[in-house]
């Protein structure tokens, strides 16, 4: 196995930034290894995705140090709409964050923006997508408040982004290019709060829009063709609805994917391509970063877009892809009426490889895998298929099966003498579907 080049070192200097989510330190490292220029992560207590955020102050410091040692950036997300009782803790937290030297703070609440400007005048502020900035007059307004970058509303069309940049050329524009999207305007959804008492705008959305519902009818409603749904989590609450053979899904948006349109976005003035997903797995973070890294690099080399990057994005869990509002108003094809979870994928994630304290490269199992199974091994710049030859557990005993969540194993592959470090290992469930980006080294 040749040494793996570090993708982090090969970005073109004028290339737009690839900005990946980081839910914890492991995902932060994988995001950088697989090509991210920057990551965003949650400031404890003040970020949406509050339930999944694993960063405390110590972890934040570690994450920022790792990023800066690689000459990468970290943006700290503090994008809740704060109540009065959070104002004092915010000021205290801000004083601690400044010491860690993050590259910017992502904010949405006007009060917190004002406080940040007063207490941390040198800290760049990026306006969160939660603030729903939709037009160039709003961009000008926020610029006057000290905002240095606008994270554009996901509901904007390409032509609107172009106009914003023409009218306000001296502002940085960041756009979401990939990941789950809300059926509501970002920052304006009351559904989760209404149905589960969990306020999406305080960081605890329960994805109410995606759930499956039971359908009911009464003799009278059959006559009139009216059916009703019952939220399976709140029995006894009914809404009028239709159903087909896959069940009833009322507002279940497909995932955004604009990898084919990066050039148009760059030409429109977008300087940062953002991927959604602080709750997503390390497999997702690595594969998506890798696909977008290659697509950006090839765009900068004036190469035509390669369909193989879309094939790679099909390998990770998704709800089906669509292009959001990029070319205009989405219609019914932007929704998934089959399932409420991100089930589509052509591969099953098995685990990752890491360097142990003793200097051994070990396999950390995430999903059941057996000796004899065919796997795809993905590294930042390479991938190949091979067959699992053997496993040894932590006691040095050979086993035929490694079960998900049972820790670290010594793993041997049939044709690969040394396991690469920080690799993603996936089971090839359907090899025909799994044809991937490049065939640099296919051993099987
Ligand atoms: S319920 Fe759905 S639309 Fe509302 S905030 Fe959550 S994910 Fe977005």
GROMACS .gro file of N, CA and C in nm, residues 45-161:
model
  351
   45UNK      N    1  -2.415   2.449   2.488
   45UNK     CA    2  -2.533   2.523   2.537
   45UNK      C    3  -2.592   2.624   2.439
   46UNK      N    4  -2.516   2.666   2.338
   46UNK     CA    5  -2.566   2.775   2.254
   46UNK      C    6  -2.581   2.737   2.107
   47UNK      N    7  -2.573   2.607   2.079
   47UNK     CA    8  -2.580   2.564   1.941
   47UNK      C    9  -2.706   2.483   1.918
   48UNK      N   10  -2.762   2.491   1.797
   48UNK     CA   11  -2.865   2.395   1.760
   48UNK      C   12  -2.797   2.258   1.752
   49UNK      N   13  -2.876   2.154   1.740
   49UNK     CA   14  -2.823   2.018   1.753
   49UNK      C   15  -2.770   1.996   1.894
   50UNK      N   16  -2.836   2.060   1.992
   50UNK     CA   17  -2.789   2.058   2.130
   50UNK      C   18  -2.774   1.917   2.185
   51UNK      N   19  -2.865   1.826   2.146
   51UNK     CA   20  -2.861   1.692   2.204
   51UNK      C   21  -2.744   1.608   2.157
   52UNK      N   22  -2.696   1.636   2.037
   52UNK     CA   23  -2.591   1.551   1.982
   52UNK      C   24  -2.451   1.612   1.995
   53UNK      N   25  -2.442   1.730   2.051
   53UNK     CA   26  -2.314   1.798   2.055
   53UNK      C   27  -2.225   1.741   2.165
   54UNK      N   28  -2.109   1.691   2.126
   54UNK     CA   29  -2.021   1.630   2.226
   54UNK      C   30  -1.905   1.722   2.265
   55UNK      N   31  -1.909   1.847   2.225
   55UNK     CA   32  -1.797   1.936   2.254
   55UNK      C   33  -1.817   2.011   2.386
   56UNK      N   34  -1.727   1.988   2.481
   56UNK     CA   35  -1.719   2.075   2.597
   56UNK      C   36  -1.599   2.168   2.572
   57UNK      N   37  -1.568   2.251   2.670
   57UNK     CA   38  -1.462   2.350   2.649
   57UNK      C   39  -1.327   2.284   2.616
   58UNK      N   40  -1.299   2.175   2.687
   58UNK     CA   41  -1.172   2.105   2.667
   58UNK      C   42  -1.163   2.047   2.525
   59UNK      N   43  -1.275   1.986   2.482
   59UNK     CA   44  -1.278   1.927   2.348
   59UNK      C   45  -1.269   2.036   2.240
   60UNK      N   46  -1.333   2.148   2.269
   60UNK     CA   47  -1.324   2.260   2.174
   60UNK      C   48  -1.180   2.303   2.155
   61UNK      N   49  -1.110   2.315   2.266
   61UNK     CA   50  -0.970   2.359   2.260
   61UNK      C   51  -0.889   2.260   2.177
   62UNK      N   52  -0.913   2.131   2.204
   62UNK     CA   53  -0.840   2.027   2.132
   62UNK      C   54  -0.871   2.034   1.982
   63UNK      N   55  -0.999   2.048   1.949
   63UNK     CA   56  -1.040   2.054   1.808
   63UNK      C   57  -0.978   2.172   1.736
   64UNK      N   58  -0.977   2.286   1.802
   64UNK     CA   59  -0.921   2.407   1.739
   64UNK      C   60  -0.770   2.391   1.722
   65UNK      N   61  -0.704   2.330   1.820
   65UNK     CA   62  -0.559   2.309   1.809
   65UNK      C   63  -0.526   2.215   1.692
   66UNK      N   64  -0.604   2.107   1.681
   66UNK     CA   65  -0.581   2.013   1.570
   66UNK      C   66  -0.597   2.088   1.437
   67UNK      N   67  -0.705   2.164   1.425
   67UNK     CA   68  -0.733   2.235   1.300
   67UNK      C   69  -0.619   2.331   1.266
   68UNK      N   70  -0.579   2.410   1.362
   68UNK     CA   71  -0.477   2.511   1.334
   68UNK      C   72  -0.341   2.449   1.304
   69UNK      N   73  -0.314   2.333   1.365
   69UNK     CA   74  -0.187   2.267   1.335
   69UNK      C   75  -0.186   2.219   1.189
   70UNK      N   76  -0.305   2.197   1.131
   70UNK     CA   77  -0.315   2.156   0.990
   70UNK      C   78  -0.339   2.275   0.897
   71UNK      N   79  -0.339   2.395   0.956
   71UNK     CA   80  -0.372   2.519   0.883
   71UNK      C   81  -0.516   2.516   0.830
   72UNK      N   82  -0.603   2.461   0.909
   72UNK     CA   83  -0.746   2.455   0.877
   72UNK      C   84  -0.821   2.547   0.973
   73UNK      N   85  -0.953   2.559   0.950
   73UNK     CA   86  -1.031   2.652   1.031
   73UNK      C   87  -1.143   2.582   1.108
   74UNK      N   88  -1.181   2.645   1.217
   74UNK     CA   89  -1.294   2.597   1.298
   74UNK      C   90  -1.390   2.713   1.321
   75UNK      N   91  -1.515   2.691   1.285
   75UNK     CA   92  -1.619   2.790   1.312
   75UNK      C   93  -1.708   2.735   1.424
   76UNK      N   94  -1.727   2.816   1.523
   76UNK     CA   95  -1.801   2.776   1.642
   76UNK      C   96  -1.948   2.818   1.624
   77UNK      N   97  -2.037   2.722   1.637
   77UNK     CA   98  -2.178   2.751   1.612
   77UNK      C   99  -2.248   2.788   1.743
   78UNK      N  100  -2.302   2.909   1.748
   78UNK     CA  101  -2.378   2.954   1.866
   78UNK      C  102  -2.505   3.019   1.812
   79UNK      N  103  -2.587   2.937   1.745
   79UNK     CA  104  -2.694   2.994   1.662
   79UNK      C  105  -2.835   2.980   1.720
   80UNK      N  106  -2.847   2.960   1.850
   80UNK     CA  107  -2.983   2.957   1.905
   80UNK      C  108  -3.040   3.098   1.913
   81UNK      N  109  -3.173   3.106   1.921
   81UNK     CA  110  -3.239   3.231   1.957
   81UNK      C  111  -3.254   3.228   2.108
   82UNK      N  112  -3.173   3.308   2.176
   82UNK     CA  113  -3.158   3.294   2.321
   82UNK      C  114  -3.271   3.361   2.398
   83UNK      N  115  -3.311   3.298   2.506
   83UNK     CA  116  -3.401   3.361   2.603
   83UNK      C  117  -3.317   3.446   2.699
   84UNK      N  118  -3.386   3.530   2.777
   84UNK     CA  119  -3.316   3.619   2.872
   84UNK      C  120  -3.216   3.543   2.958
   85UNK      N  121  -3.261   3.426   3.008
   85UNK     CA  122  -3.177   3.356   3.106
   85UNK      C  123  -3.046   3.306   3.046
   86UNK      N  124  -3.036   3.306   2.913
   86UNK     CA  125  -2.910   3.260   2.853
   86UNK      C  126  -2.812   3.375   2.824
   87UNK      N  127  -2.855   3.498   2.849
   87UNK     CA  128  -2.768   3.611   2.813
   87UNK      C  129  -2.642   3.618   2.899
   88UNK      N  130  -2.659   3.603   3.029
   88UNK     CA  131  -2.541   3.611   3.116
   88UNK      C  132  -2.445   3.494   3.090
   89UNK      N  133  -2.499   3.368   3.086
   89UNK     CA  134  -2.408   3.257   3.054
   89UNK      C  135  -2.339   3.275   2.919
   90UNK      N  136  -2.407   3.339   2.823
   90UNK     CA  137  -2.345   3.358   2.692
   90UNK      C  138  -2.221   3.448   2.705
   91UNK      N  139  -2.235   3.555   2.781
   91UNK     CA  140  -2.120   3.646   2.796
   91UNK      C  141  -2.002   3.573   2.862
   92UNK      N  142  -2.036   3.490   2.962
   92UNK     CA  143  -1.928   3.415   3.030
   92UNK      C  144  -1.863   3.316   2.933
   93UNK      N  145  -1.949   3.247   2.857
   93UNK     CA  146  -1.896   3.146   2.762
   93UNK      C  147  -1.812   3.214   2.655
   94UNK      N  148  -1.859   3.328   2.607
   94UNK     CA  149  -1.787   3.400   2.501
   94UNK      C  150  -1.645   3.434   2.546
   95UNK      N  151  -1.633   3.475   2.673
   95UNK     CA  152  -1.500   3.510   2.726
   95UNK      C  153  -1.407   3.389   2.719
   96UNK      N  154  -1.462   3.270   2.742
   96UNK     CA  155  -1.380   3.148   2.734
   96UNK      C  156  -1.348   3.112   2.589
   97UNK      N  157  -1.448   3.125   2.501
   97UNK     CA  158  -1.426   3.088   2.360
   97UNK      C  159  -1.317   3.175   2.297
   98UNK      N  160  -1.317   3.304   2.330
   98UNK     CA  161  -1.219   3.395   2.267
   98UNK      C  162  -1.077   3.344   2.291
   99UNK      N  163  -1.055   3.290   2.414
   99UNK     CA  164  -0.920   3.243   2.448
   99UNK      C  165  -0.876   3.129   2.357
  100UNK      N  166  -0.974   3.052   2.305
  100UNK     CA  167  -0.940   2.936   2.222
  100UNK      C  168  -0.910   2.973   2.077
  101UNK      N  169  -0.938   3.097   2.042
  101UNK     CA  170  -0.912   3.150   1.907
  101UNK      C  171  -0.981   3.072   1.794
  102UNK      N  172  -1.113   3.057   1.801
  102UNK     CA  173  -1.183   3.000   1.686
  102UNK      C  174  -1.174   3.098   1.569
  103UNK      N  175  -1.198   3.051   1.448
  103UNK     CA  176  -1.182   3.137   1.331
  103UNK      C  177  -1.304   3.224   1.306
  104UNK      N  178  -1.417   3.183   1.359
  104UNK     CA  179  -1.538   3.266   1.351
  104UNK      C  180  -1.645   3.206   1.441
  105UNK      N  181  -1.745   3.288   1.469
  105UNK     CA  182  -1.860   3.243   1.546
  105UNK      C  183  -1.981   3.247   1.452
  106UNK      N  184  -2.061   3.141   1.453
  106UNK     CA  185  -2.183   3.138   1.369
  106UNK      C  186  -2.300   3.176   1.460
  107UNK      N  187  -2.367   3.285   1.426
  107UNK     CA  188  -2.468   3.342   1.516
  107UNK      C  189  -2.595   3.377   1.438
  108UNK      N  190  -2.705   3.387   1.512
  108UNK     CA  191  -2.829   3.428   1.444
  108UNK      C  192  -2.910   3.528   1.525
  109UNK      N  193  -2.895   3.527   1.656
  109UNK     CA  194  -2.977   3.612   1.742
  109UNK      C  195  -2.921   3.756   1.744
  110UNK      N  196  -3.002   3.855   1.708
  110UNK     CA  197  -2.949   3.994   1.703
  110UNK      C  198  -2.888   4.039   1.836
  111UNK      N  199  -2.948   3.996   1.946
  111UNK     CA  200  -2.893   4.035   2.077
  111UNK      C  201  -2.755   3.976   2.098
  112UNK      N  202  -2.739   3.849   2.067
  112UNK     CA  203  -2.609   3.784   2.084
  112UNK      C  204  -2.506   3.844   1.987
  113UNK      N  205  -2.553   3.884   1.870
  113UNK     CA  206  -2.462   3.948   1.773
  113UNK      C  207  -2.409   4.080   1.832
  114UNK      N  208  -2.499   4.156   1.892
  114UNK     CA  209  -2.459   4.284   1.950
  114UNK      C  210  -2.359   4.262   2.066
  115UNK      N  211  -2.391   4.166   2.150
  115UNK     CA  212  -2.303   4.135   2.264
  115UNK      C  213  -2.165   4.091   2.214
  116UNK      N  214  -2.164   4.006   2.111
  116UNK     CA  215  -2.037   3.954   2.058
  116UNK      C  216  -1.954   4.069   2.001
  117UNK      N  217  -2.023   4.160   1.931
  117UNK     CA  218  -1.952   4.275   1.872
  117UNK      C  219  -1.886   4.359   1.981
  118UNK      N  220  -1.956   4.373   2.092
  118UNK     CA  221  -1.901   4.455   2.202
  118UNK      C  222  -1.786   4.386   2.273
  119UNK      N  223  -1.806   4.256   2.304
  119UNK     CA  224  -1.708   4.186   2.387
  119UNK      C  225  -1.595   4.120   2.309
  120UNK      N  226  -1.620   4.092   2.180
  120UNK     CA  227  -1.517   4.025   2.099
  120UNK      C  228  -1.510   4.092   1.963
  121UNK      N  229  -1.469   4.220   1.960
  121UNK     CA  230  -1.475   4.295   1.833
  121UNK      C  231  -1.387   4.237   1.722
  122UNK      N  232  -1.285   4.159   1.760
  122UNK     CA  233  -1.196   4.105   1.656
  122UNK      C  234  -1.240   3.969   1.603
  123UNK      N  235  -1.345   3.914   1.662
  123UNK     CA  236  -1.389   3.780   1.620
  123UNK      C  237  -1.485   3.792   1.501
  124UNK      N  238  -1.453   3.721   1.393
  124UNK     CA  239  -1.543   3.722   1.277
  124UNK      C  240  -1.677   3.659   1.316
  125UNK      N  241  -1.786   3.716   1.264
  125UNK     CA  242  -1.918   3.659   1.288
  125UNK      C  243  -1.980   3.619   1.154
  126UNK      N  244  -2.025   3.494   1.147
  126UNK     CA  245  -2.097   3.446   1.029
  126UNK      C  246  -2.245   3.436   1.066
  127UNK      N  247  -2.329   3.488   0.978
  127UNK     CA  248  -2.473   3.484   1.007
  127UNK      C  249  -2.528   3.345   0.975
  128UNK      N  250  -2.585   3.280   1.076
  128UNK     CA  251  -2.637   3.144   1.060
  128UNK      C  252  -2.752   3.139   0.960
  129UNK      N  253  -2.769   3.024   0.898
  129UNK     CA  254  -2.882   3.002   0.808
  129UNK      C  255  -3.014   3.019   0.883
  130UNK      N  256  -3.010   3.002   1.015
  130UNK     CA  257  -3.131   3.019   1.096
  130UNK      C  258  -3.189   3.160   1.086
  131UNK      N  259  -3.103   3.256   1.051
  131UNK     CA  260  -3.150   3.394   1.042
  131UNK      C  261  -3.223   3.421   0.911
  132UNK      N  262  -3.220   3.321   0.818
  132UNK     CA  263  -3.300   3.332   0.695
  132UNK      C  264  -3.271   3.457   0.614
  133UNK      N  265  -3.146   3.480   0.582
  133UNK     CA  266  -3.113   3.598   0.501
  133UNK      C  267  -3.147   3.568   0.355
  134UNK      N  268  -3.242   3.642   0.298
  134UNK     CA  269  -3.300   3.605   0.168
  134UNK      C  270  -3.279   3.710   0.059
  135UNK      N  271  -3.230   3.832   0.094
  135UNK     CA  272  -3.219   3.934  -0.012
  135UNK      C  273  -3.101   4.026   0.017
  136UNK      N  274  -3.061   4.104  -0.085
  136UNK     CA  275  -2.938   4.181  -0.071
  136UNK      C  276  -2.951   4.298   0.026
  137UNK      N  277  -3.073   4.350   0.046
  137UNK     CA  278  -3.089   4.457   0.147
  137UNK      C  279  -3.065   4.399   0.286
  138UNK      N  280  -3.113   4.276   0.309
  138UNK     CA  281  -3.086   4.210   0.438
  138UNK      C  282  -2.937   4.185   0.455
  139UNK      N  283  -2.870   4.145   0.346
  139UNK     CA  284  -2.726   4.123   0.353
  139UNK      C  285  -2.656   4.253   0.395
  140UNK      N  286  -2.697   4.364   0.334
  140UNK     CA  287  -2.637   4.494   0.370
  140UNK      C  288  -2.661   4.527   0.517
  141UNK      N  289  -2.785   4.499   0.560
  141UNK     CA  290  -2.820   4.525   0.700
  141UNK      C  291  -2.726   4.449   0.793
  142UNK      N  292  -2.712   4.318   0.767
  142UNK     CA  293  -2.629   4.237   0.858
  142UNK      C  294  -2.482   4.276   0.849
  143UNK      N  295  -2.439   4.316   0.731
  143UNK     CA  296  -2.301   4.362   0.716
  143UNK      C  297  -2.276   4.483   0.806
  144UNK      N  298  -2.375   4.573   0.811
  144UNK     CA  299  -2.360   4.692   0.897
  144UNK      C  300  -2.355   4.654   1.045
  145UNK      N  301  -2.411   4.541   1.079
  145UNK     CA  302  -2.408   4.496   1.219
  145UNK      C  303  -2.276   4.426   1.254
  146UNK      N  304  -2.186   4.414   1.157
  146UNK     CA  305  -2.055   4.353   1.186
  146UNK      C  306  -2.040   4.210   1.135
  147UNK      N  307  -2.140   4.161   1.064
  147UNK     CA  308  -2.132   4.024   1.010
  147UNK      C  309  -2.036   4.023   0.891
  148UNK      N  310  -1.943   3.924   0.890
  148UNK     CA  311  -1.845   3.919   0.781
  148UNK      C  312  -1.882   3.816   0.674
  149UNK      N  313  -1.968   3.722   0.711
  149UNK     CA  314  -2.009   3.620   0.612
  149UNK      C  315  -2.157   3.588   0.633
  150UNK      N  316  -2.226   3.573   0.521
  150UNK     CA  317  -2.368   3.533   0.527
  150UNK      C  318  -2.379   3.387   0.487
  151UNK      N  319  -2.440   3.307   0.572
  151UNK     CA  320  -2.474   3.170   0.532
  151UNK      C  321  -2.613   3.181   0.471
  152UNK      N  322  -2.616   3.164   0.340
  152UNK     CA  323  -2.738   3.196   0.265
  152UNK      C  324  -2.853   3.104   0.301
  153UNK      N  325  -2.971   3.159   0.297
  153UNK     CA  326  -3.091   3.078   0.317
  153UNK      C  327  -3.094   2.966   0.214
  154UNK      N  328  -3.134   2.848   0.258
  154UNK     CA  329  -3.140   2.734   0.165
  154UNK      C  330  -3.255   2.749   0.065
  155UNK      N  331  -3.339   2.847   0.086
  155UNK     CA  332  -3.454   2.865  -0.002
  155UNK      C  333  -3.423   2.958  -0.120
  156UNK      N  334  -3.296   2.999  -0.135
  156UNK     CA  335  -3.260   3.089  -0.245
  156UNK      C  336  -3.229   3.014  -0.374
  157UNK      N  337  -3.261   3.079  -0.488
  157UNK     CA  338  -3.225   3.025  -0.618
  157UNK      C  339  -3.088   3.078  -0.659
  158UNK      N  340  -3.028   3.011  -0.756
  158UNK     CA  341  -2.897   3.054  -0.806
  158UNK      C  342  -2.901   3.199  -0.852
  159UNK      N  343  -3.007   3.237  -0.925
  159UNK     CA  344  -3.014   3.375  -0.978
  159UNK      C  345  -3.020   3.477  -0.865
  160UNK      N  346  -3.084   3.441  -0.756
  160UNK     CA  347  -3.092   3.533  -0.641
  160UNK      C  348  -2.955   3.548  -0.574
  161UNK      N  349  -2.881   3.437  -0.567
  161UNK     CA  350  -2.746   3.445  -0.508
  161UNK      C  351  -2.658   3.535  -0.595
   0.00000   0.00000   0.00000
